[in-house]
mmCIF file of C-alpha atoms in Angstrom:
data_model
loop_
_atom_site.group_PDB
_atom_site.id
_atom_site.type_symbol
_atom_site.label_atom_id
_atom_site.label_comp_id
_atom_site.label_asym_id
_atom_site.label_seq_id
_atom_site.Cartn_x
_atom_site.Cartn_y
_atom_site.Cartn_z
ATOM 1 C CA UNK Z 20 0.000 0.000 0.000
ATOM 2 C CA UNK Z 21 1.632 3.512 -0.840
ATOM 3 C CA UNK Z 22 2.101 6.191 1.267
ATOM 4 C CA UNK Z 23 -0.405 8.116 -1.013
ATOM 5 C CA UNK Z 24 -3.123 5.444 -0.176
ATOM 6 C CA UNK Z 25 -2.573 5.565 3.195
ATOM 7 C CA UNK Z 26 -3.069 9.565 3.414
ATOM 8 C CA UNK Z 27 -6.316 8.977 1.164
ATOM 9 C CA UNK Z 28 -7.547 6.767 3.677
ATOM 10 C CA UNK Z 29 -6.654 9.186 6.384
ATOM 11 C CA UNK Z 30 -8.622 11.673 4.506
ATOM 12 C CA UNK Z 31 -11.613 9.434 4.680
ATOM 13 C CA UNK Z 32 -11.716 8.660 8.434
ATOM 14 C CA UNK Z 33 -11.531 12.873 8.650
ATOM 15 C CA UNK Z 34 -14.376 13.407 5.684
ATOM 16 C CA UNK Z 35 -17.030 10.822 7.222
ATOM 17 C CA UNK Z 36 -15.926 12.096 11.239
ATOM 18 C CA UNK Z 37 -16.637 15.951 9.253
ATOM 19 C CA UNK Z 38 -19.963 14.866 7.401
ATOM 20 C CA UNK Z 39 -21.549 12.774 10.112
ATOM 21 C CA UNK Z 40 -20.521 15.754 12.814
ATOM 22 C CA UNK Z 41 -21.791 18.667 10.788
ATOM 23 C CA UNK Z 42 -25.389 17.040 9.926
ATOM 24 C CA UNK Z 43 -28.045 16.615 12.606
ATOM 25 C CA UNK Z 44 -30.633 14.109 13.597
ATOM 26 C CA UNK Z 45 -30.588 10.108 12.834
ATOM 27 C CA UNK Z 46 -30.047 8.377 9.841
ATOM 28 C CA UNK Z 47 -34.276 7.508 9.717
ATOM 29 C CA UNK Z 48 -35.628 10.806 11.499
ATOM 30 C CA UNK Z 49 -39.420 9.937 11.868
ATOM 31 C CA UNK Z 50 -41.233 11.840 8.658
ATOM 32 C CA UNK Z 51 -38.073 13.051 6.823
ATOM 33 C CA UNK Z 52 -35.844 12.045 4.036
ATOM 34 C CA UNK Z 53 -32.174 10.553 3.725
ATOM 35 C CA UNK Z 54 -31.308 11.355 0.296
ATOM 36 C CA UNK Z 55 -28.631 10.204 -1.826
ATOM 37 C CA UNK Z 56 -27.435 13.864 -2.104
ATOM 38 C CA UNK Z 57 -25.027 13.719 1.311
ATOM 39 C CA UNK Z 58 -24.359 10.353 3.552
ATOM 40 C CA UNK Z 59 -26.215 10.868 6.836
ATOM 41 C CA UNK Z 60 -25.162 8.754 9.320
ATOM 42 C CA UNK Z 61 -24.726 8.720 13.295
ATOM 43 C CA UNK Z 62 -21.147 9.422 14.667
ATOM 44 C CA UNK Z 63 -18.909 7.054 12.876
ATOM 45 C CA UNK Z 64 -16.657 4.263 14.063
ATOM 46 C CA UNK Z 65 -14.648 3.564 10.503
ATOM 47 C CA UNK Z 66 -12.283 0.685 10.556
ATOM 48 C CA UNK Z 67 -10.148 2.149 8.545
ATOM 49 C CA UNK Z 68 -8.405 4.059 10.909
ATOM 50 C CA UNK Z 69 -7.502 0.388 12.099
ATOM 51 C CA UNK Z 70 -5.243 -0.150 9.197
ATOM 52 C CA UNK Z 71 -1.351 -0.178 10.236
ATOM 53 C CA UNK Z 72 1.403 1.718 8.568
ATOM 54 C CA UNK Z 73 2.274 -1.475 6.212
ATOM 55 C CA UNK Z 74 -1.142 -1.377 4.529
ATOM 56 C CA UNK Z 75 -3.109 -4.202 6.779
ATOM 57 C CA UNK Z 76 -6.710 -4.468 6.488
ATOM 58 C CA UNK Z 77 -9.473 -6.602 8.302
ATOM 59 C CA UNK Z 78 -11.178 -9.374 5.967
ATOM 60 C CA UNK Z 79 -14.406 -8.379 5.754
ATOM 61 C CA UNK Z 80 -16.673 -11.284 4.289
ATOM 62 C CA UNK Z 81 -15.057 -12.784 1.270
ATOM 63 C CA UNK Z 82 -12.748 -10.180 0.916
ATOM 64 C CA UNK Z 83 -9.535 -10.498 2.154
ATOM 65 C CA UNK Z 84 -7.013 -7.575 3.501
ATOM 66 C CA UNK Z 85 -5.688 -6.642 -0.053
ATOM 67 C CA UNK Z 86 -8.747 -6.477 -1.288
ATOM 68 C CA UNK Z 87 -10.542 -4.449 1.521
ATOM 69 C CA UNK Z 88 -7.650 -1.903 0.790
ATOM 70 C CA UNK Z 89 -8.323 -1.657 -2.609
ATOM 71 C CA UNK Z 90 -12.006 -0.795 -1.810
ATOM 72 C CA UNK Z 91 -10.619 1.299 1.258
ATOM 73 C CA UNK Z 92 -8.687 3.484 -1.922
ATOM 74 C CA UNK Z 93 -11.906 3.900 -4.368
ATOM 75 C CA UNK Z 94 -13.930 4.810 -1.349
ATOM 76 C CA UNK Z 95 -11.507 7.645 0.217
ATOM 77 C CA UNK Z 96 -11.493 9.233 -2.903
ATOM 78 C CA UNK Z 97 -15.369 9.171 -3.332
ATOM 79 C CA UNK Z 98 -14.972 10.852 0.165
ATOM 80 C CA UNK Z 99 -12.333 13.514 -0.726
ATOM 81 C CA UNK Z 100 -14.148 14.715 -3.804
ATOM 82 C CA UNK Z 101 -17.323 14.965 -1.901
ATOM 83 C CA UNK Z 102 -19.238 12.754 -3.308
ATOM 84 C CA UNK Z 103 -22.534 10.917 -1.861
ATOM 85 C CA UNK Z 104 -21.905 6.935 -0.630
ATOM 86 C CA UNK Z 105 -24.067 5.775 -3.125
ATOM 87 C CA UNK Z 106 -20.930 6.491 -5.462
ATOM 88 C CA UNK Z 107 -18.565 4.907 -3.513
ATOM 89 C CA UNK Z 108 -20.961 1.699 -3.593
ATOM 90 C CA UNK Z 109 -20.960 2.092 -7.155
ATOM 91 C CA UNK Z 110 -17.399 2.545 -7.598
ATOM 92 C CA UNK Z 111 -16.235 -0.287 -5.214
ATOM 93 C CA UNK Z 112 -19.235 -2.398 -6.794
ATOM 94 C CA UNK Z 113 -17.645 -1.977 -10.550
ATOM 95 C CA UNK Z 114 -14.238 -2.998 -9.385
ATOM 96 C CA UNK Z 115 -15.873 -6.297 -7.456
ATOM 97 C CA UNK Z 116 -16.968 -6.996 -11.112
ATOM 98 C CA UNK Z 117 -13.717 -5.759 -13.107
ATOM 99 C CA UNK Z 118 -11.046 -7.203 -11.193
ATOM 100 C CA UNK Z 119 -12.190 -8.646 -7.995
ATOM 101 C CA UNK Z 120 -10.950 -5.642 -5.881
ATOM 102 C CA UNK Z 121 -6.970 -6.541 -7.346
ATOM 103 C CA UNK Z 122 -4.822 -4.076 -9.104
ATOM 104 C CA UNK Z 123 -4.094 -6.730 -11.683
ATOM 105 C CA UNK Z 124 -1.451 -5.251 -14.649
ATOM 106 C CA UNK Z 125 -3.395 -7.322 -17.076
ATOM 107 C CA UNK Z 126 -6.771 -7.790 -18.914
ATOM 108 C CA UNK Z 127 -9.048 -8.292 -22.060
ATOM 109 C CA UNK Z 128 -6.917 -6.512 -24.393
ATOM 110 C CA UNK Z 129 -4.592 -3.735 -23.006
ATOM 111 C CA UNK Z 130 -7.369 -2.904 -20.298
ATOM 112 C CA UNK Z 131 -5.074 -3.355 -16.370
ATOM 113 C CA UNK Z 132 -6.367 -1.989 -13.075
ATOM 114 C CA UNK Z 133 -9.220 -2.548 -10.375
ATOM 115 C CA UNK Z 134 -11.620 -1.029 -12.658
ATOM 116 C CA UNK Z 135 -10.041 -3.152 -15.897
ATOM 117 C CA UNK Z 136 -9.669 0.636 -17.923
ATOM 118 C CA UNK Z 137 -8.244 0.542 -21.374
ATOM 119 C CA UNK Z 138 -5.001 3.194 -22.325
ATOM 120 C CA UNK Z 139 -6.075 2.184 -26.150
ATOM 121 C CA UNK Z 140 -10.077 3.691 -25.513
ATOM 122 C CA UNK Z 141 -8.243 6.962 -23.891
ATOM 123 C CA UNK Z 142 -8.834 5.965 -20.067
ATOM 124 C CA UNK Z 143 -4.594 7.466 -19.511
ATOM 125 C CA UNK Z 144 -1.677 5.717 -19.497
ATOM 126 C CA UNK Z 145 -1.498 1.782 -18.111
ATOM 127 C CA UNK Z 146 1.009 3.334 -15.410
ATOM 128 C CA UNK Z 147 -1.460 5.875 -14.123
ATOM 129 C CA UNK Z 148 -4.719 3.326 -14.474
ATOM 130 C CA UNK Z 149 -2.427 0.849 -12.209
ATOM 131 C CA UNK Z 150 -2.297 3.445 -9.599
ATOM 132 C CA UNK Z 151 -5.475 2.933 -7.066
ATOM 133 C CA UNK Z 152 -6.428 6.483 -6.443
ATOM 134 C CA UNK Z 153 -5.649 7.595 -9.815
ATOM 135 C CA UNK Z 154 -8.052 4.490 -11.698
ATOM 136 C CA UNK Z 155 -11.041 5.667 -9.135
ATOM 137 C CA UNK Z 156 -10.704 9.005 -10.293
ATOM 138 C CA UNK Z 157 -10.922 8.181 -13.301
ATOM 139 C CA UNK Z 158 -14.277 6.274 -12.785
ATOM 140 C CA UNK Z 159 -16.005 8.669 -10.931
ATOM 141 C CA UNK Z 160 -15.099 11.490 -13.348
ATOM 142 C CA UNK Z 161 -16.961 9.743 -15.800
ATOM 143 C CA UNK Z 162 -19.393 8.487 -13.114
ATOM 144 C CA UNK Z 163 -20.791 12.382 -12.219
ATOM 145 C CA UNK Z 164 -21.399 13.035 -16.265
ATOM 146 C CA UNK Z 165 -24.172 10.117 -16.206
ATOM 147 C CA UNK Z 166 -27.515 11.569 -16.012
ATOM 148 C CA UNK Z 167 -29.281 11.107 -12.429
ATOM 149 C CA UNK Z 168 -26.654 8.413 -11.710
ATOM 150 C CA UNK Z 169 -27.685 9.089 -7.939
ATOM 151 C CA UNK Z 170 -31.281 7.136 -8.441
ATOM 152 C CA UNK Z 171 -30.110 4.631 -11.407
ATOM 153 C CA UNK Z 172 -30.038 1.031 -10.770
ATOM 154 C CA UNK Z 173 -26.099 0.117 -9.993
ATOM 155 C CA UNK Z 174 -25.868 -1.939 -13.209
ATOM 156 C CA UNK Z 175 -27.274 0.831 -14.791
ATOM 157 C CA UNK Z 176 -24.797 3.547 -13.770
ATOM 158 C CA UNK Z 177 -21.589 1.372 -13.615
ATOM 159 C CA UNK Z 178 -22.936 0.187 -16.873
ATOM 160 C CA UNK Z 179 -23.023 3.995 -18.236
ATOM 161 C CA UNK Z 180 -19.048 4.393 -17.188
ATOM 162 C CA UNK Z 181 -17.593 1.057 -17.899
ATOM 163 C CA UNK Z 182 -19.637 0.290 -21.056
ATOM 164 C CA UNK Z 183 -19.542 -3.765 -20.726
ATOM 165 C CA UNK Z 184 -20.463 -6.329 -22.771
ATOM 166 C CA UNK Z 185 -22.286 -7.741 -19.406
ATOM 167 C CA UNK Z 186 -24.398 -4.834 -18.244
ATOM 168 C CA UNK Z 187 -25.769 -6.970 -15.557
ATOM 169 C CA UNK Z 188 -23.186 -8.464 -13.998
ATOM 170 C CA UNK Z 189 -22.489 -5.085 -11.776
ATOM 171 C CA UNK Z 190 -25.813 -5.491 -9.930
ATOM 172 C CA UNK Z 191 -25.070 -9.106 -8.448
ATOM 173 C CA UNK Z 192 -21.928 -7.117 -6.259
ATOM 174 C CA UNK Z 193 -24.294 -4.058 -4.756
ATOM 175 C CA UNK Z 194 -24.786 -6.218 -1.177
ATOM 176 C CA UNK Z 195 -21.171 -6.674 -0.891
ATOM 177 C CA UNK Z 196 -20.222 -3.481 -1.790
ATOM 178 C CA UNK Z 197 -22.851 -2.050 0.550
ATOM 179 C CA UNK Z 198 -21.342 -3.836 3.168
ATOM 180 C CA UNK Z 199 -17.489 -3.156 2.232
ATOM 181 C CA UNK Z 200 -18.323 0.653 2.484
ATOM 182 C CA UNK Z 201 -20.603 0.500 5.584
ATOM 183 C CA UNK Z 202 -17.750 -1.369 7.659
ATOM 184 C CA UNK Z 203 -15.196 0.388 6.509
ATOM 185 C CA UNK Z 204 -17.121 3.897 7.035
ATOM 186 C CA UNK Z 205 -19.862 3.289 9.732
ATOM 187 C CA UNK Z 206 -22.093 4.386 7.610
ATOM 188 C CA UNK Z 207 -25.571 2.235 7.398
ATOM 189 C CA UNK Z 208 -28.631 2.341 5.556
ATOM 190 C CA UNK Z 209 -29.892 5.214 3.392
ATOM 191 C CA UNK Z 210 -26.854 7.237 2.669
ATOM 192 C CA UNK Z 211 -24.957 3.775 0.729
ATOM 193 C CA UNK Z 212 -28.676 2.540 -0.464
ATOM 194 C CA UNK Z 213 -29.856 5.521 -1.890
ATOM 195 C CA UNK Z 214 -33.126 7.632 -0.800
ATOM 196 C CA UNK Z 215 -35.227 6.461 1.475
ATOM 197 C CA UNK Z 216 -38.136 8.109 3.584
ATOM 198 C CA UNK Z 217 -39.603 6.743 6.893
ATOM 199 C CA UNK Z 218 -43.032 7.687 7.887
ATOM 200 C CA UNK Z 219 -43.860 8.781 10.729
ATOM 201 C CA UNK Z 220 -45.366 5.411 11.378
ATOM 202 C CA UNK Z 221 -41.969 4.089 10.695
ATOM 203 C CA UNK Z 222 -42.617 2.092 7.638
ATOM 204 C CA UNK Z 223 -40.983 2.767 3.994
ATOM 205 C CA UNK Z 224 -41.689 1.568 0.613
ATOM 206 C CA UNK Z 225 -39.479 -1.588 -0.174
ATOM 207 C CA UNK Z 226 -38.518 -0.392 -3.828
ATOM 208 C CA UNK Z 227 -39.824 3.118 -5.261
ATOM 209 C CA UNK Z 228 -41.999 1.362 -8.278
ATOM 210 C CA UNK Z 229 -46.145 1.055 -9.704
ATOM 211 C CA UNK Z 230 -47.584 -2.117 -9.190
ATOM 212 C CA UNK Z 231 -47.400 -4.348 -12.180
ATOM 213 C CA UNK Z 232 -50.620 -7.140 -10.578
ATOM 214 C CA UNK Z 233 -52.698 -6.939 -8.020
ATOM 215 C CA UNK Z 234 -53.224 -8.573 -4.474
ATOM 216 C CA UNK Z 235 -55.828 -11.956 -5.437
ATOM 217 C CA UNK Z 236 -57.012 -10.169 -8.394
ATOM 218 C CA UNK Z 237 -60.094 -12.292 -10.473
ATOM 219 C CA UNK Z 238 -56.984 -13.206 -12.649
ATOM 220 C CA UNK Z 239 -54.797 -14.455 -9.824
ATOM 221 C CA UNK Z 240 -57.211 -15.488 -6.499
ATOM 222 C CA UNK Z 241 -54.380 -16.863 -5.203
ATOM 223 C CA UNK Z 242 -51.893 -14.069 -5.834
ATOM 224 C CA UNK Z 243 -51.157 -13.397 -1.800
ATOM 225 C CA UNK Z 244 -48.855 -9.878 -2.534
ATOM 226 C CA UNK Z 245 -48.046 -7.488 -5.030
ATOM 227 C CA UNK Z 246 -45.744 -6.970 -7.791
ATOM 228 C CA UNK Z 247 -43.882 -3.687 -7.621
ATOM 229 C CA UNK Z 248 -41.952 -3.515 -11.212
ATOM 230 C CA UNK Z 249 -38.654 -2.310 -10.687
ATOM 231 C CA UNK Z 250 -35.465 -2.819 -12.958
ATOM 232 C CA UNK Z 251 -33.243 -5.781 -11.792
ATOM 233 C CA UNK Z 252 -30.869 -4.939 -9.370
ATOM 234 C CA UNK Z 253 -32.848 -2.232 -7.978
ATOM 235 C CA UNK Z 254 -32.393 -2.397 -3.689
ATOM 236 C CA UNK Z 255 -34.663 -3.987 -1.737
ATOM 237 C CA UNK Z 256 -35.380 -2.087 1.453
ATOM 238 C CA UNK Z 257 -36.514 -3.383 5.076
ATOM 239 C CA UNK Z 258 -40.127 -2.006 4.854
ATOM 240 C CA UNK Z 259 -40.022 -1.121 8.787
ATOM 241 C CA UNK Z 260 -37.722 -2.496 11.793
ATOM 242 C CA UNK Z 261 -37.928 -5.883 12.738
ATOM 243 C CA UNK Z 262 -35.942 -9.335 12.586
ATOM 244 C CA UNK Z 263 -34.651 -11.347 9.854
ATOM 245 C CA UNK Z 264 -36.809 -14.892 10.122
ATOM 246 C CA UNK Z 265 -36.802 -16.483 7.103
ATOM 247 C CA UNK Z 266 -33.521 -16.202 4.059
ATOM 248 C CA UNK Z 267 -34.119 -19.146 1.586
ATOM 249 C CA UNK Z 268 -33.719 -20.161 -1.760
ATOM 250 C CA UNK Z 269 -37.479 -21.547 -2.820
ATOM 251 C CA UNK Z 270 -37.451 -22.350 -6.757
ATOM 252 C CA UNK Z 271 -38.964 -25.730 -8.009
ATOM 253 C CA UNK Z 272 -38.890 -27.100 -11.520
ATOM 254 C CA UNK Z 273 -42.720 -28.195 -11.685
ATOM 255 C CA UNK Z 274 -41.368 -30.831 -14.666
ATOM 256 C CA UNK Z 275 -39.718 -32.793 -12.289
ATOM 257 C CA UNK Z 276 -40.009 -31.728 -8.686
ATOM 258 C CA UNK Z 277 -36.240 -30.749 -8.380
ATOM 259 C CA UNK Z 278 -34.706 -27.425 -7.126
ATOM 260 C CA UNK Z 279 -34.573 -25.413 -10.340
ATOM 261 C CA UNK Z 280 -31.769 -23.190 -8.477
ATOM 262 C CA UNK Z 281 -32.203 -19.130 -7.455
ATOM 263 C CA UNK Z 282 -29.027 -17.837 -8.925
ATOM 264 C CA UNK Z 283 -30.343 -17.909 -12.439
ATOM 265 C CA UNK Z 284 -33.788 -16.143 -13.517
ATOM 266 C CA UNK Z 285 -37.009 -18.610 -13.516
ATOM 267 C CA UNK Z 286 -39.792 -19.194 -15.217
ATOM 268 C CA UNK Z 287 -43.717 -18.342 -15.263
ATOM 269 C CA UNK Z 288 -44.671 -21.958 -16.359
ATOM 270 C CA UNK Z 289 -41.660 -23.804 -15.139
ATOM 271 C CA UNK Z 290 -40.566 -22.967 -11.796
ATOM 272 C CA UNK Z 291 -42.417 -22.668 -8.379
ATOM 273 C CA UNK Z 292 -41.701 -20.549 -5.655
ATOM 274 C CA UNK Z 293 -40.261 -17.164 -4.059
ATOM 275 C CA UNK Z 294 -36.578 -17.708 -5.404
ATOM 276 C CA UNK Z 295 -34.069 -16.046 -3.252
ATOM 277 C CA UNK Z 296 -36.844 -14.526 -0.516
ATOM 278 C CA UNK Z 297 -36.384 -12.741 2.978
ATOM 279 C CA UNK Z 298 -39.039 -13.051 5.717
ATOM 280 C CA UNK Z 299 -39.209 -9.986 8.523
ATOM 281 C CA UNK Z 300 -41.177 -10.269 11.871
ATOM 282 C CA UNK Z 301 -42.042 -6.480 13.130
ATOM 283 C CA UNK Z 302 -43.432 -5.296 16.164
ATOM 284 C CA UNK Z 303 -47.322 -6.102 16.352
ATOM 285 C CA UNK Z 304 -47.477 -9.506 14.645
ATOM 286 C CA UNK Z 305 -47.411 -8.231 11.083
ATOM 287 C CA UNK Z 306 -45.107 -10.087 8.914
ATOM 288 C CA UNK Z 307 -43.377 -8.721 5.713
ATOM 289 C CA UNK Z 308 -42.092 -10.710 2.784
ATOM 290 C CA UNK Z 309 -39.633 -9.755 0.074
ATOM 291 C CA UNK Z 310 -39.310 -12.876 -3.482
ATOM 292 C CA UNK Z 311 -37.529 -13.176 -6.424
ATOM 293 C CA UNK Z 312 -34.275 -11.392 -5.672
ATOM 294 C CA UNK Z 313 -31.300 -11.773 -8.167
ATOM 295 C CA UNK Z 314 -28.675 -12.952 -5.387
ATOM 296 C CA UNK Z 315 -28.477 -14.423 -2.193
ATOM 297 C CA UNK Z 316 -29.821 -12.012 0.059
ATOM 298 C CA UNK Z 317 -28.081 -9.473 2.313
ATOM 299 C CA UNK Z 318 -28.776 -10.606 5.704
ATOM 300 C CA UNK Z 319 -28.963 -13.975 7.610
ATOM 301 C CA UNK Z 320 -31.718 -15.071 10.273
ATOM 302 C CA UNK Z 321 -31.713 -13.818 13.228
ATOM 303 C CA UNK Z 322 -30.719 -10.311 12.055
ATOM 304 C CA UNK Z 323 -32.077 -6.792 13.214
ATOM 305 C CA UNK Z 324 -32.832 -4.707 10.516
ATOM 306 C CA UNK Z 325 -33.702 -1.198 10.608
ATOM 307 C CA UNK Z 326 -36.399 0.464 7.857
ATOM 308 C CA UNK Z 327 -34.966 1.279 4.733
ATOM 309 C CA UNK Z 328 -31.790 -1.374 5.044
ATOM 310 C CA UNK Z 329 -30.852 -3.016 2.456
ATOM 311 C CA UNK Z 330 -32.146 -7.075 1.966
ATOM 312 C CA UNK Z 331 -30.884 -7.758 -1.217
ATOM 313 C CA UNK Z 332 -31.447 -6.440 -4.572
ATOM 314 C CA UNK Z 333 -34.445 -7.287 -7.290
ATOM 315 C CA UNK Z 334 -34.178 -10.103 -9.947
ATOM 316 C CA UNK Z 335 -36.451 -12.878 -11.626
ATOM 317 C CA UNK Z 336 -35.765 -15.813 -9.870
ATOM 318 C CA UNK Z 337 -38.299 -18.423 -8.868
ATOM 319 C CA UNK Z 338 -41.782 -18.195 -10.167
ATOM 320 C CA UNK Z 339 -41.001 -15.039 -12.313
ATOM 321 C CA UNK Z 340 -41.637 -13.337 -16.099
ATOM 322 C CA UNK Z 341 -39.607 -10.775 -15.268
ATOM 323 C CA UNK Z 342 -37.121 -8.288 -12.986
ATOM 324 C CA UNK Z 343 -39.853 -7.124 -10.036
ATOM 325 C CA UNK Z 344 -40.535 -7.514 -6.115
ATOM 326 C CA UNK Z 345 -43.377 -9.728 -4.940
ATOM 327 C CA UNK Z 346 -43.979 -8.266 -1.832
ATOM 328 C CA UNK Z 347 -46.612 -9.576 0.802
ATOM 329 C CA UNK Z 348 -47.713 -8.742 4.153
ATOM 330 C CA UNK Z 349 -49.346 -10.530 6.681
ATOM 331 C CA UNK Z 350 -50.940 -9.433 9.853
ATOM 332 C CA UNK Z 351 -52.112 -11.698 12.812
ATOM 333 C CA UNK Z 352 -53.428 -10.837 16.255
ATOM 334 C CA UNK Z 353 -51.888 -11.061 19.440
ATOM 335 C CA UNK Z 354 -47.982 -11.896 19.733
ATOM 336 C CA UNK Z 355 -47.365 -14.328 17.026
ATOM 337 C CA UNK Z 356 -45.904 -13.621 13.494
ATOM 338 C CA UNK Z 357 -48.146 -16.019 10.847
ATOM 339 C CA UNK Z 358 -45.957 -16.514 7.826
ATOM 340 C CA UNK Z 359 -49.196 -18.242 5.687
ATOM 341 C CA UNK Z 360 -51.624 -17.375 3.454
ATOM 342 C CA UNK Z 361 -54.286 -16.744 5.543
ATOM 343 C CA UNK Z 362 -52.945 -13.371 7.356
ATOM 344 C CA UNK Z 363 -52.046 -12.140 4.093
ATOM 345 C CA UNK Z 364 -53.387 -8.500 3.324
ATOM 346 C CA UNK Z 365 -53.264 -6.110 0.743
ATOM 347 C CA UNK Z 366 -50.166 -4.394 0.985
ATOM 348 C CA UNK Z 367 -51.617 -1.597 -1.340
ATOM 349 C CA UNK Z 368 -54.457 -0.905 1.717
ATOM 350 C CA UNK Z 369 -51.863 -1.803 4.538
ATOM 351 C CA UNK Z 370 -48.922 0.929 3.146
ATOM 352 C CA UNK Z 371 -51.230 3.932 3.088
ATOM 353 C CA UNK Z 372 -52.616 3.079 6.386
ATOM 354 C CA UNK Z 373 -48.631 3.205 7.946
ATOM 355 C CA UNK Z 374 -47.535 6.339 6.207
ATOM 356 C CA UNK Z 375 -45.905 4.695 3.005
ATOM 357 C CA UNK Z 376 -48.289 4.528 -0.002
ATOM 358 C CA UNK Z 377 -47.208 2.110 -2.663
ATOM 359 C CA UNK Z 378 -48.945 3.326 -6.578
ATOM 360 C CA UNK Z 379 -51.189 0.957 -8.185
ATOM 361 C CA UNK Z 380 -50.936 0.521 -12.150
ATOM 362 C CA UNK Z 381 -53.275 2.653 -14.361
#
């Protein structure tokens, strides 16, 4: 790790102590906003500032030290231009795609680099695009000249820099970059997810998106949520506070009764099932549930979640046409948290009555 790295990094522990300390309030302040355009957060405890003079960094996940730094370097320049976390998600994201977080000196062609840019398509010299802090420049100058990159999907904005020949292979890294940048910044929920606003009931909406069908429409009596249509790897947010219960892959080739497998998209007629699907319990007995997302979810049983964190991101797995969220949400009586189809409610009715209206189609 340079010495120019490790002052970067030092910049970033100052920029996130400076932005959290000079904003007020919580991250989800009852009735009000976090929006993409500044990373809110409570005071934060960065791990960064853990690194040692020789450039070691925690593992965190499947990431090992090197690799942590390299994200660590992409994110402290996000931070030192000012830019909102969402970028440094993005950013740190792309490279999980490009080169596995390693400063590799070789690639398709002549592209080298964390972010695999080529000296042939005018990205600077190999030397320079080899250097960390100089490649992640690079990216986000390009990065800020997309059009509302703030609220794009990820694939969609890294897609708009990088210009791939697999657009959608950036979304399938947004959980682990979320969590990269979170523990190495402290920051959590909104700010690294994007915009998110909290009623005053404490609920959100899961994904900003129309529904595409209906709760048990004449069409679909047994259709026990709704589809919110929302381009694949959009985030999926916690829709209020409450515990992780349920993470499972549920995808069933009707043909033969086997798994048909929830990293892949399903099928309408072929496949069964939630795919990849998270289950939260909240306060109250009312049950939330969140199907068909592209990758294994973002959080494990047992987990707290706050409204508006991130479970995962949308896809088309299980019983699917198409990217969208089947969301559902049941509500019992007394203590207990039914998961079934009997408590199930219209979440259309249920979100306006917390605070967080959800748009029917038409």
């Amino acid at each position: 790790m340079t010495g120019r790295v490790l002052a970067l990094i030092a910049a970033l522990v100052c920029a996130v102590i400076l932005i959290c300390g000079g904003l007020t309030g919580t991250l989800f302040t009852r009735g009000a906003a976090a929006s993409c355009a500044a990373p809110v957060a409570g005071p934060p405890q960065p791990i960064i500032s853990a690194a040692t003079p020789d450039g070691a960094f925690p593992t965190i996940g499947r990431w090992d030290a090197t690799q942590v730094g390299n994200a660590a370097a992409i994110t402290a320049v996000g931070a030192q231009r000012q830019l909102p976390a969402r970028a440094w998600v993005i950013a740190v994201a792309t490279a999980m795609q490009e080169s596995s977080l390693r400063n590799v000196d070789h690639g398709d062609r002549d592209s080298v680099g964390l972010f695999q840019q080529r000296p042939l398509q005018g990205w600077g010299s190999a030397e320079r695009l080899l250097d960390p802090p100089a490649a992640a420049g690079k990216f986000y100058d390009k990065l800020v000249t997309v059009s509302n990159w703030q609220t794009l999907p990820l694939a969609q904005a890294a897609q708009a820099v990088q210009i791939s020949d697999h657009p959608d292979a950036y979304a399938q890294w947004e959980t682990d970059a979320v969590t990269v940048v979170q523990a190495l910044t402290g920051l959590t929920g909104g700010p690294v997810a994007c915009t998110i606003t909290v009623s005053a009931d404490g609920w959100t909406q899961p994904v900003q998106a129309k529904v595409g069908s209906g709760f048990r429409t004449g069409d679909r009596p047994t259709h026990d949520g709704v589809d919110l249509i929302a381009a694949r790897g959009t985030p999926i947010h916690a829709a209020s506070a409450g515990t992780v219960s349920t993470v499972r892959c549920n995808a069933t080739d009707v043909r033969t009764g086997e798994p048909w497998g929830c990293d892949r998209d399903g099928d309408p007629e072929r496949v069964r099932g939630c795919g990849w699907y998270v289950d939260l319990e909240h306060p109250g007995g009312v049950v939330t549930r969140y199907c068909h997302m592209l990758t294994h979810p973002a959080v494990t049983e047992g987990q707290p979640v706050a409204a508006g964190d991130v479970l995962g991101v949308v896809g088309s797995s299980g019983h699917s046409s198409g990217p969208h969220l089947h969301y559902e949400v049941h509500v019992t009586t007394g203590s207990g948290h039914d998961h079934g189809s009997g408590s199930a409610v219209d979440p259309v009715w249920f979100m306006a009555a917390v605070g967080a209206p959800i748009t029917r189609m038409g």
